[in-house]
């Protein structure tokens, strides 16, 4: 496990501007299940599915930073109803959870985006370029690519955390976190707890330290001061401040929404969040 130290925050706290492709994500998940790695970044949706299929994988939330529907500053799009008859680019694919949550929220407003809008799927870097070239009217993408677009004058027309609250959550939900084997965690609980505490400490350093962000700027490939300020703002907004019990309650609500719209192909056999999905460290 990593040791505490000045060089750790960029690793422990989830910084990074890239996005794992589906093939890389699948490879890392296979390594985790084969015990070739101890833990990995993933989401509670995958962990819940694996638990429903019999694997003792657990989840600990890391960040509530989520994406948004990004549009040019002058766009008239303000809400999901404004997406009707528009060309909407979606990062990922048809089973991407952000897309499914947006679809579910739109359906409650009487809009079926699969029929009422033109949907284009693609990798986030490609969709960013398409947005800048004005080949699409709106782009649903991940938070770090949203920050890129925001620094280039785009606006967060529809924030996914607003969608999440509209679907029944009481606060910002940690969508990304650490996934690891529950049996391994029980055998090494002290080590796991120290690691998770180190991530919390690293994040607090990034909240308060301008110097750390200046040091990290080359690593995350941001040379513009305004772009770095936006990236820092969106990153720190995603730092979790709620209890694990609150996180789990809201996750259970969102899981039900995703199970309804994504079905067995998305969640597997479990229609409700499987018991034991969340790992509880010593301080919770």
PDB file of C-alpha atoms in Angstrom:
ATOM      1  CA  UNK A   1       0.000   0.000   0.000  1.00  0.00           C
ATOM      2  CA  UNK A   2       1.245   3.563  -0.631  1.00  0.00           C
ATOM      3  CA  UNK A   3       2.899   5.379   2.255  1.00  0.00           C
ATOM      4  CA  UNK A   4       1.957   8.852   3.347  1.00  0.00           C
ATOM      5  CA  UNK A   5       4.110  11.585   1.884  1.00  0.00           C
ATOM      6  CA  UNK A   6       4.229  14.701  -0.182  1.00  0.00           C
ATOM      7  CA  UNK A   7       4.009  12.827  -3.465  1.00  0.00           C
ATOM      8  CA  UNK A   8       0.848  10.933  -2.554  1.00  0.00           C
ATOM      9  CA  UNK A   9      -2.136  13.311  -2.996  1.00  0.00           C
ATOM     10  CA  UNK A  10      -2.309  13.067  -6.769  1.00  0.00           C
ATOM     11  CA  UNK A  11      -2.523   9.264  -6.518  1.00  0.00           C
ATOM     12  CA  UNK A  12      -4.621   8.784  -3.413  1.00  0.00           C
ATOM     13  CA  UNK A  13      -7.330  11.268  -4.182  1.00  0.00           C
ATOM     14  CA  UNK A  14      -8.385  10.266  -7.674  1.00  0.00           C
ATOM     15  CA  UNK A  15      -6.772  13.018  -9.708  1.00  0.00           C
ATOM     16  CA  UNK A  16      -6.277  12.387 -13.384  1.00  0.00           C
ATOM     17  CA  UNK A  17      -7.617  13.664 -16.650  1.00  0.00           C
ATOM     18  CA  UNK A  18      -7.858  10.407 -18.558  1.00  0.00           C
ATOM     19  CA  UNK A  19     -10.788   8.032 -18.738  1.00  0.00           C
ATOM     20  CA  UNK A  20     -10.524   4.258 -18.745  1.00  0.00           C
ATOM     21  CA  UNK A  21     -11.846   2.615 -21.848  1.00  0.00           C
ATOM     22  CA  UNK A  22     -14.241  -0.294 -21.433  1.00  0.00           C
ATOM     23  CA  UNK A  23     -11.486  -2.752 -22.319  1.00  0.00           C
ATOM     24  CA  UNK A  24      -9.110  -1.343 -19.699  1.00  0.00           C
ATOM     25  CA  UNK A  25     -11.870  -1.292 -17.091  1.00  0.00           C
ATOM     26  CA  UNK A  26     -12.697  -4.921 -17.847  1.00  0.00           C
ATOM     27  CA  UNK A  27      -9.028  -5.868 -17.583  1.00  0.00           C
ATOM     28  CA  UNK A  28      -8.600  -4.157 -14.217  1.00  0.00           C
ATOM     29  CA  UNK A  29     -11.767  -5.767 -12.889  1.00  0.00           C
ATOM     30  CA  UNK A  30     -10.456  -9.164 -13.937  1.00  0.00           C
ATOM     31  CA  UNK A  31      -7.201  -8.465 -12.094  1.00  0.00           C
ATOM     32  CA  UNK A  32      -9.131  -7.525  -8.962  1.00  0.00           C
ATOM     33  CA  UNK A  33     -11.261 -10.657  -9.080  1.00  0.00           C
ATOM     34  CA  UNK A  34      -8.133 -12.750  -9.619  1.00  0.00           C
ATOM     35  CA  UNK A  35      -6.494 -11.088  -6.575  1.00  0.00           C
ATOM     36  CA  UNK A  36      -3.703  -9.736  -8.794  1.00  0.00           C
ATOM     37  CA  UNK A  37      -4.405  -6.237  -7.438  1.00  0.00           C
ATOM     38  CA  UNK A  38      -5.722  -5.245  -4.024  1.00  0.00           C
ATOM     39  CA  UNK A  39      -8.148  -2.514  -5.021  1.00  0.00           C
ATOM     40  CA  UNK A  40      -9.226  -0.370  -7.947  1.00  0.00           C
ATOM     41  CA  UNK A  41     -11.334   2.661  -8.762  1.00  0.00           C
ATOM     42  CA  UNK A  42     -14.810   1.694  -9.859  1.00  0.00           C
ATOM     43  CA  UNK A  43     -18.444   2.477  -9.076  1.00  0.00           C
ATOM     44  CA  UNK A  44     -21.008   0.949  -6.757  1.00  0.00           C
ATOM     45  CA  UNK A  45     -23.060  -0.250  -9.696  1.00  0.00           C
ATOM     46  CA  UNK A  46     -20.387  -2.718 -10.808  1.00  0.00           C
ATOM     47  CA  UNK A  47     -19.717  -3.787  -7.209  1.00  0.00           C
ATOM     48  CA  UNK A  48     -23.406  -4.430  -6.606  1.00  0.00           C
ATOM     49  CA  UNK A  49     -23.672  -6.493  -9.779  1.00  0.00           C
ATOM     50  CA  UNK A  50     -20.681  -8.618  -8.797  1.00  0.00           C
ATOM     51  CA  UNK A  51     -22.154  -9.183  -5.343  1.00  0.00           C
ATOM     52  CA  UNK A  52     -25.446 -10.262  -6.878  1.00  0.00           C
ATOM     53  CA  UNK A  53     -23.495 -12.827  -8.897  1.00  0.00           C
ATOM     54  CA  UNK A  54     -21.794 -14.220  -5.802  1.00  0.00           C
ATOM     55  CA  UNK A  55     -18.488 -12.335  -5.528  1.00  0.00           C
ATOM     56  CA  UNK A  56     -17.611 -10.673  -2.219  1.00  0.00           C
ATOM     57  CA  UNK A  57     -16.551  -7.304  -3.652  1.00  0.00           C
ATOM     58  CA  UNK A  58     -17.160  -4.221  -1.506  1.00  0.00           C
ATOM     59  CA  UNK A  59     -17.190  -0.484  -2.208  1.00  0.00           C
ATOM     60  CA  UNK A  60     -16.045   2.621  -0.390  1.00  0.00           C
ATOM     61  CA  UNK A  61     -17.054   5.980  -1.931  1.00  0.00           C
ATOM     62  CA  UNK A  62     -14.339   8.420  -2.946  1.00  0.00           C
ATOM     63  CA  UNK A  63     -15.913  11.266  -4.918  1.00  0.00           C
ATOM     64  CA  UNK A  64     -19.268  12.766  -5.841  1.00  0.00           C
ATOM     65  CA  UNK A  65     -17.789  14.665  -8.785  1.00  0.00           C
ATOM     66  CA  UNK A  66     -20.073  13.922 -11.708  1.00  0.00           C
ATOM     67  CA  UNK A  67     -20.596  15.194 -15.182  1.00  0.00           C
ATOM     68  CA  UNK A  68     -23.170  17.398 -16.797  1.00  0.00           C
ATOM     69  CA  UNK A  69     -24.878  18.187 -20.050  1.00  0.00           C
ATOM     70  CA  UNK A  70     -22.550  20.803 -21.494  1.00  0.00           C
ATOM     71  CA  UNK A  71     -23.643  23.344 -24.077  1.00  0.00           C
ATOM     72  CA  UNK A  72     -22.239  26.460 -25.728  1.00  0.00           C
ATOM     73  CA  UNK A  73     -22.764  29.547 -23.576  1.00  0.00           C
ATOM     74  CA  UNK A  74     -25.430  30.968 -25.889  1.00  0.00           C
ATOM     75  CA  UNK A  75     -27.489  27.759 -26.010  1.00  0.00           C
ATOM     76  CA  UNK A  76     -31.146  27.881 -24.989  1.00  0.00           C
ATOM     77  CA  UNK A  77     -30.934  24.458 -23.319  1.00  0.00           C
ATOM     78  CA  UNK A  78     -31.704  24.768 -19.603  1.00  0.00           C
ATOM     79  CA  UNK A  79     -33.549  21.566 -18.706  1.00  0.00           C
ATOM     80  CA  UNK A  80     -34.219  18.090 -20.046  1.00  0.00           C
ATOM     81  CA  UNK A  81     -37.303  19.221 -21.939  1.00  0.00           C
ATOM     82  CA  UNK A  82     -35.052  21.519 -23.968  1.00  0.00           C
ATOM     83  CA  UNK A  83     -33.200  18.460 -25.294  1.00  0.00           C
ATOM     84  CA  UNK A  84     -36.149  17.490 -27.483  1.00  0.00           C
ATOM     85  CA  UNK A  85     -35.199  17.510 -31.166  1.00  0.00           C
ATOM     86  CA  UNK A  86     -31.563  18.235 -30.270  1.00  0.00           C
ATOM     87  CA  UNK A  87     -28.405  16.305 -31.120  1.00  0.00           C
ATOM     88  CA  UNK A  88     -27.055  15.029 -27.800  1.00  0.00           C
ATOM     89  CA  UNK A  89     -23.628  13.406 -27.541  1.00  0.00           C
ATOM     90  CA  UNK A  90     -23.290  10.856 -24.721  1.00  0.00           C
ATOM     91  CA  UNK A  91     -19.951   9.733 -23.309  1.00  0.00           C
ATOM     92  CA  UNK A  92     -19.783   5.959 -22.995  1.00  0.00           C
ATOM     93  CA  UNK A  93     -22.586   3.840 -24.350  1.00  0.00           C
ATOM     94  CA  UNK A  94     -26.260   2.986 -23.900  1.00  0.00           C
ATOM     95  CA  UNK A  95     -25.658   1.498 -20.426  1.00  0.00           C
ATOM     96  CA  UNK A  96     -23.587   4.368 -19.053  1.00  0.00           C
ATOM     97  CA  UNK A  97     -25.111   5.181 -15.671  1.00  0.00           C
ATOM     98  CA  UNK A  98     -25.058   8.967 -16.172  1.00  0.00           C
ATOM     99  CA  UNK A  99     -26.994   8.549 -19.407  1.00  0.00           C
ATOM    100  CA  UNK A 100     -29.486   6.194 -17.775  1.00  0.00           C
ATOM    101  CA  UNK A 101     -30.063   8.601 -14.896  1.00  0.00           C
ATOM    102  CA  UNK A 102     -30.630  11.454 -17.350  1.00  0.00           C
ATOM    103  CA  UNK A 103     -33.030   9.268 -19.335  1.00  0.00           C
ATOM    104  CA  UNK A 104     -34.950   8.307 -16.195  1.00  0.00           C
ATOM    105  CA  UNK A 105     -35.280  11.919 -15.103  1.00  0.00           C
ATOM    106  CA  UNK A 106     -36.392  13.000 -18.571  1.00  0.00           C
ATOM    107  CA  UNK A 107     -39.060  10.291 -18.667  1.00  0.00           C
ATOM    108  CA  UNK A 108     -40.556  11.757 -15.483  1.00  0.00           C
ATOM    109  CA  UNK A 109     -40.780  15.057 -17.358  1.00  0.00           C
ATOM    110  CA  UNK A 110     -42.515  13.350 -20.273  1.00  0.00           C
ATOM    111  CA  UNK A 111     -39.488  13.216 -22.578  1.00  0.00           C
ATOM    112  CA  UNK A 112     -38.134   9.959 -24.001  1.00  0.00           C
ATOM    113  CA  UNK A 113     -34.660  10.995 -25.087  1.00  0.00           C
ATOM    114  CA  UNK A 114     -34.158   7.797 -27.078  1.00  0.00           C
ATOM    115  CA  UNK A 115     -37.028   8.909 -29.330  1.00  0.00           C
ATOM    116  CA  UNK A 116     -37.229  12.665 -28.883  1.00  0.00           C
ATOM    117  CA  UNK A 117     -33.539  13.485 -29.408  1.00  0.00           C
ATOM    118  CA  UNK A 118     -30.755  12.378 -31.709  1.00  0.00           C
ATOM    119  CA  UNK A 119     -28.240  10.456 -29.598  1.00  0.00           C
ATOM    120  CA  UNK A 120     -24.587   9.975 -30.530  1.00  0.00           C
ATOM    121  CA  UNK A 121     -22.334   7.801 -28.349  1.00  0.00           C
ATOM    122  CA  UNK A 122     -18.585   8.157 -28.209  1.00  0.00           C
ATOM    123  CA  UNK A 123     -15.396   8.318 -26.176  1.00  0.00           C
ATOM    124  CA  UNK A 124     -15.080  11.473 -24.046  1.00  0.00           C
ATOM    125  CA  UNK A 125     -12.018  12.944 -25.826  1.00  0.00           C
ATOM    126  CA  UNK A 126     -13.694  12.562 -29.213  1.00  0.00           C
ATOM    127  CA  UNK A 127     -16.945  14.107 -27.997  1.00  0.00           C
ATOM    128  CA  UNK A 128     -15.048  17.043 -26.519  1.00  0.00           C
ATOM    129  CA  UNK A 129     -13.611  17.798 -29.945  1.00  0.00           C
ATOM    130  CA  UNK A 130     -17.004  17.376 -31.597  1.00  0.00           C
ATOM    131  CA  UNK A 131     -18.486  19.853 -29.113  1.00  0.00           C
ATOM    132  CA  UNK A 132     -15.777  22.407 -29.812  1.00  0.00           C
ATOM    133  CA  UNK A 133     -16.357  21.961 -33.544  1.00  0.00           C
ATOM    134  CA  UNK A 134     -20.101  22.570 -32.953  1.00  0.00           C
ATOM    135  CA  UNK A 135     -21.051  19.230 -34.456  1.00  0.00           C
ATOM    136  CA  UNK A 136     -23.392  18.532 -31.535  1.00  0.00           C
ATOM    137  CA  UNK A 137     -25.797  20.762 -29.630  1.00  0.00           C
ATOM    138  CA  UNK A 138     -25.224  19.273 -26.182  1.00  0.00           C
ATOM    139  CA  UNK A 139     -22.761  16.829 -24.635  1.00  0.00           C
ATOM    140  CA  UNK A 140     -23.249  14.597 -21.603  1.00  0.00           C
ATOM    141  CA  UNK A 141     -19.756  13.769 -20.405  1.00  0.00           C
ATOM    142  CA  UNK A 142     -17.607  13.113 -17.351  1.00  0.00           C
ATOM    143  CA  UNK A 143     -16.674  15.810 -14.865  1.00  0.00           C
ATOM    144  CA  UNK A 144     -13.066  16.308 -15.970  1.00  0.00           C
ATOM    145  CA  UNK A 145     -14.081  16.731 -19.612  1.00  0.00           C
ATOM    146  CA  UNK A 146     -16.829  19.094 -18.442  1.00  0.00           C
ATOM    147  CA  UNK A 147     -14.125  21.165 -16.766  1.00  0.00           C
ATOM    148  CA  UNK A 148     -12.215  21.276 -20.061  1.00  0.00           C
ATOM    149  CA  UNK A 149     -15.282  22.519 -21.890  1.00  0.00           C
ATOM    150  CA  UNK A 150     -16.110  24.982 -19.122  1.00  0.00           C
ATOM    151  CA  UNK A 151     -12.656  26.517 -19.434  1.00  0.00           C
ATOM    152  CA  UNK A 152     -13.378  27.032 -23.142  1.00  0.00           C
ATOM    153  CA  UNK A 153     -16.615  28.938 -22.530  1.00  0.00           C
ATOM    154  CA  UNK A 154     -19.180  26.150 -22.366  1.00  0.00           C
ATOM    155  CA  UNK A 155     -21.761  26.018 -19.570  1.00  0.00           C
ATOM    156  CA  UNK A 156     -23.123  23.233 -17.354  1.00  0.00           C
ATOM    157  CA  UNK A 157     -26.659  23.400 -18.704  1.00  0.00           C
ATOM    158  CA  UNK A 158     -27.901  20.352 -16.776  1.00  0.00           C
ATOM    159  CA  UNK A 159     -25.822  19.231 -13.799  1.00  0.00           C
ATOM    160  CA  UNK A 160     -26.016  15.517 -13.086  1.00  0.00           C
ATOM    161  CA  UNK A 161     -26.135  16.117  -9.330  1.00  0.00           C
ATOM    162  CA  UNK A 162     -29.357  18.086  -9.908  1.00  0.00           C
ATOM    163  CA  UNK A 163     -30.685  15.092 -11.819  1.00  0.00           C
ATOM    164  CA  UNK A 164     -29.649  12.810  -8.955  1.00  0.00           C
ATOM    165  CA  UNK A 165     -31.529  14.935  -6.444  1.00  0.00           C
ATOM    166  CA  UNK A 166     -34.515  15.048  -8.771  1.00  0.00           C
ATOM    167  CA  UNK A 167     -34.558  11.250  -8.725  1.00  0.00           C
ATOM    168  CA  UNK A 168     -34.834  11.149  -4.936  1.00  0.00           C
ATOM    169  CA  UNK A 169     -31.348  11.534  -3.455  1.00  0.00           C
ATOM    170  CA  UNK A 170     -31.061  13.875  -0.483  1.00  0.00           C
ATOM    171  CA  UNK A 171     -27.576  15.128  -1.312  1.00  0.00           C
ATOM    172  CA  UNK A 172     -24.561  14.648  -3.588  1.00  0.00           C
ATOM    173  CA  UNK A 173     -23.865  10.943  -4.051  1.00  0.00           C
ATOM    174  CA  UNK A 174     -20.414   9.403  -4.267  1.00  0.00           C
ATOM    175  CA  UNK A 175     -20.562   7.601  -7.597  1.00  0.00           C
ATOM    176  CA  UNK A 176     -16.855   6.734  -7.809  1.00  0.00           C
ATOM    177  CA  UNK A 177     -14.917   4.864  -5.163  1.00  0.00           C
ATOM    178  CA  UNK A 178     -12.603   2.022  -4.280  1.00  0.00           C
ATOM    179  CA  UNK A 179     -13.632  -1.553  -5.014  1.00  0.00           C
ATOM    180  CA  UNK A 180     -11.868  -4.405  -3.252  1.00  0.00           C
ATOM    181  CA  UNK A 181     -12.391  -7.949  -2.052  1.00  0.00           C
ATOM    182  CA  UNK A 182     -14.320  -8.092   1.202  1.00  0.00           C
ATOM    183  CA  UNK A 183     -12.474 -11.147   2.495  1.00  0.00           C
ATOM    184  CA  UNK A 184      -9.119  -9.442   1.866  1.00  0.00           C
ATOM    185  CA  UNK A 185     -10.380  -6.302   3.637  1.00  0.00           C
ATOM    186  CA  UNK A 186     -11.426  -8.309   6.676  1.00  0.00           C
ATOM    187  CA  UNK A 187      -7.969  -9.904   6.874  1.00  0.00           C
ATOM    188  CA  UNK A 188      -6.162  -6.579   6.478  1.00  0.00           C
ATOM    189  CA  UNK A 189      -8.690  -4.200   8.029  1.00  0.00           C
ATOM    190  CA  UNK A 190      -6.101  -2.015   9.762  1.00  0.00           C
ATOM    191  CA  UNK A 191      -4.148  -1.517   6.525  1.00  0.00           C
ATOM    192  CA  UNK A 192      -7.286  -0.789   4.506  1.00  0.00           C
ATOM    193  CA  UNK A 193      -8.501   1.729   7.071  1.00  0.00           C
ATOM    194  CA  UNK A 194      -5.132   3.514   7.103  1.00  0.00           C
ATOM    195  CA  UNK A 195      -5.172   3.699   3.310  1.00  0.00           C
ATOM    196  CA  UNK A 196      -8.688   5.153   3.236  1.00  0.00           C
ATOM    197  CA  UNK A 197      -7.772   7.652   5.931  1.00  0.00           C
ATOM    198  CA  UNK A 198      -4.745   8.668   3.847  1.00  0.00           C
ATOM    199  CA  UNK A 199      -7.019   9.401   0.888  1.00  0.00           C
ATOM    200  CA  UNK A 200      -9.167  11.626   3.113  1.00  0.00           C
ATOM    201  CA  UNK A 201      -6.080  13.492   4.300  1.00  0.00           C
ATOM    202  CA  UNK A 202      -4.825  13.902   0.732  1.00  0.00           C
ATOM    203  CA  UNK A 203      -8.106  15.432  -0.337  1.00  0.00           C
ATOM    204  CA  UNK A 204      -8.034  17.937   2.519  1.00  0.00           C
ATOM    205  CA  UNK A 205      -4.555  18.999   1.415  1.00  0.00           C
ATOM    206  CA  UNK A 206      -5.938  19.634  -2.070  1.00  0.00           C
ATOM    207  CA  UNK A 207      -8.785  21.715  -0.635  1.00  0.00           C
ATOM    208  CA  UNK A 208      -6.446  24.174   1.054  1.00  0.00           C
ATOM    209  CA  UNK A 209      -3.128  24.087  -0.786  1.00  0.00           C
ATOM    210  CA  UNK A 210      -2.634  26.290  -3.823  1.00  0.00           C
ATOM    211  CA  UNK A 211       0.968  25.101  -3.953  1.00  0.00           C
ATOM    212  CA  UNK A 212      -0.089  21.481  -4.383  1.00  0.00           C
ATOM    213  CA  UNK A 213      -2.284  22.385  -7.343  1.00  0.00           C
ATOM    214  CA  UNK A 214       0.532  24.319  -8.960  1.00  0.00           C
ATOM    215  CA  UNK A 215       2.792  21.314  -8.461  1.00  0.00           C
ATOM    216  CA  UNK A 216       0.197  18.948  -9.920  1.00  0.00           C
ATOM    217  CA  UNK A 217      -0.689  21.098 -12.932  1.00  0.00           C
ATOM    218  CA  UNK A 218       1.949  19.561 -15.242  1.00  0.00           C
ATOM    219  CA  UNK A 219       0.942  16.047 -14.172  1.00  0.00           C
ATOM    220  CA  UNK A 220      -2.699  16.623 -15.103  1.00  0.00           C
ATOM    221  CA  UNK A 221      -1.579  18.584 -18.176  1.00  0.00           C
ATOM    222  CA  UNK A 222      -3.191  21.930 -17.392  1.00  0.00           C
ATOM    223  CA  UNK A 223      -1.119  24.994 -18.239  1.00  0.00           C
ATOM    224  CA  UNK A 224      -3.802  27.674 -18.157  1.00  0.00           C
ATOM    225  CA  UNK A 225      -4.540  29.317 -14.795  1.00  0.00           C
ATOM    226  CA  UNK A 226      -8.270  29.686 -15.477  1.00  0.00           C
ATOM    227  CA  UNK A 227      -8.591  26.056 -16.555  1.00  0.00           C
ATOM    228  CA  UNK A 228      -6.740  24.927 -13.427  1.00  0.00           C
ATOM    229  CA  UNK A 229      -9.048  26.997 -11.217  1.00  0.00           C
ATOM    230  CA  UNK A 230     -12.129  25.404 -12.796  1.00  0.00           C
ATOM    231  CA  UNK A 231     -10.647  21.929 -12.499  1.00  0.00           C
ATOM    232  CA  UNK A 232      -9.805  22.543  -8.844  1.00  0.00           C
ATOM    233  CA  UNK A 233     -13.295  23.864  -8.128  1.00  0.00           C
ATOM    234  CA  UNK A 234     -15.053  20.887  -9.696  1.00  0.00           C
ATOM    235  CA  UNK A 235     -12.680  18.422  -8.049  1.00  0.00           C
ATOM    236  CA  UNK A 236     -13.124  19.873  -4.556  1.00  0.00           C
ATOM    237  CA  UNK A 237     -16.892  20.067  -4.994  1.00  0.00           C
ATOM    238  CA  UNK A 238     -16.785  16.290  -5.275  1.00  0.00           C
ATOM    239  CA  UNK A 239     -15.139  15.730  -1.891  1.00  0.00           C
ATOM    240  CA  UNK A 240     -17.528  13.719   0.261  1.00  0.00           C
ATOM    241  CA  UNK A 241     -18.824  15.333   3.443  1.00  0.00           C
ATOM    242  CA  UNK A 242     -21.747  13.085   4.353  1.00  0.00           C
ATOM    243  CA  UNK A 243     -21.890   9.968   6.482  1.00  0.00           C
ATOM    244  CA  UNK A 244     -21.579   6.522   4.963  1.00  0.00           C
ATOM    245  CA  UNK A 245     -25.152   5.788   6.047  1.00  0.00           C
ATOM    246  CA  UNK A 246     -26.418   8.783   4.055  1.00  0.00           C
ATOM    247  CA  UNK A 247     -24.383   7.705   1.049  1.00  0.00           C
ATOM    248  CA  UNK A 248     -25.770   4.183   1.209  1.00  0.00           C
ATOM    249  CA  UNK A 249     -29.377   5.357   1.572  1.00  0.00           C
ATOM    250  CA  UNK A 250     -29.171   7.569  -1.510  1.00  0.00           C
ATOM    251  CA  UNK A 251     -27.263   4.924  -3.441  1.00  0.00           C
ATOM    252  CA  UNK A 252     -30.069   2.477  -2.704  1.00  0.00           C
ATOM    253  CA  UNK A 253     -32.541   4.966  -4.175  1.00  0.00           C
ATOM    254  CA  UNK A 254     -30.501   5.497  -7.350  1.00  0.00           C
ATOM    255  CA  UNK A 255     -29.867   1.787  -7.729  1.00  0.00           C
ATOM    256  CA  UNK A 256     -33.627   1.243  -7.886  1.00  0.00           C
ATOM    257  CA  UNK A 257     -33.916   3.861 -10.627  1.00  0.00           C
ATOM    258  CA  UNK A 258     -31.119   2.239 -12.630  1.00  0.00           C
ATOM    259  CA  UNK A 259     -32.539  -1.252 -12.140  1.00  0.00           C
ATOM    260  CA  UNK A 260     -35.869  -0.082 -13.525  1.00  0.00           C
ATOM    261  CA  UNK A 261     -34.471   1.557 -16.633  1.00  0.00           C
ATOM    262  CA  UNK A 262     -31.405  -0.626 -17.284  1.00  0.00           C
ATOM    263  CA  UNK A 263     -32.857  -3.994 -16.320  1.00  0.00           C
ATOM    264  CA  UNK A 264     -30.973  -7.211 -15.843  1.00  0.00           C
ATOM    265  CA  UNK A 265     -28.428  -6.328 -18.525  1.00  0.00           C
ATOM    266  CA  UNK A 266     -27.225  -3.494 -16.297  1.00  0.00           C
ATOM    267  CA  UNK A 267     -27.641  -4.709 -12.719  1.00  0.00           C
ATOM    268  CA  UNK A 268     -27.759  -8.483 -13.022  1.00  0.00           C
ATOM    269  CA  UNK A 269     -30.297 -10.452 -10.973  1.00  0.00           C
ATOM    270  CA  UNK A 270     -30.527  -8.020  -8.030  1.00  0.00           C
ATOM    271  CA  UNK A 271     -33.358  -5.506  -8.258  1.00  0.00           C
ATOM    272  CA  UNK A 272     -32.211  -3.877  -4.998  1.00  0.00           C
ATOM    273  CA  UNK A 273     -28.763  -2.899  -3.757  1.00  0.00           C
ATOM    274  CA  UNK A 274     -27.302  -6.099  -2.299  1.00  0.00           C
ATOM    275  CA  UNK A 275     -26.622  -6.063   1.460  1.00  0.00           C
ATOM    276  CA  UNK A 276     -22.999  -5.461   2.399  1.00  0.00           C
ATOM    277  CA  UNK A 277     -22.108  -3.489  -0.731  1.00  0.00           C
ATOM    278  CA  UNK A 278     -20.532  -0.670   1.289  1.00  0.00           C
ATOM    279  CA  UNK A 279     -17.369  -1.208   3.310  1.00  0.00           C
ATOM    280  CA  UNK A 280     -17.502   0.467   6.722  1.00  0.00           C
ATOM    281  CA  UNK A 281     -14.127   1.678   8.077  1.00  0.00           C
ATOM    282  CA  UNK A 282     -13.341   2.222  11.732  1.00  0.00           C
ATOM    283  CA  UNK A 283     -14.487   5.847  11.905  1.00  0.00           C
ATOM    284  CA  UNK A 284     -17.963   5.318  10.439  1.00  0.00           C
TER     285      UNK A 284
END
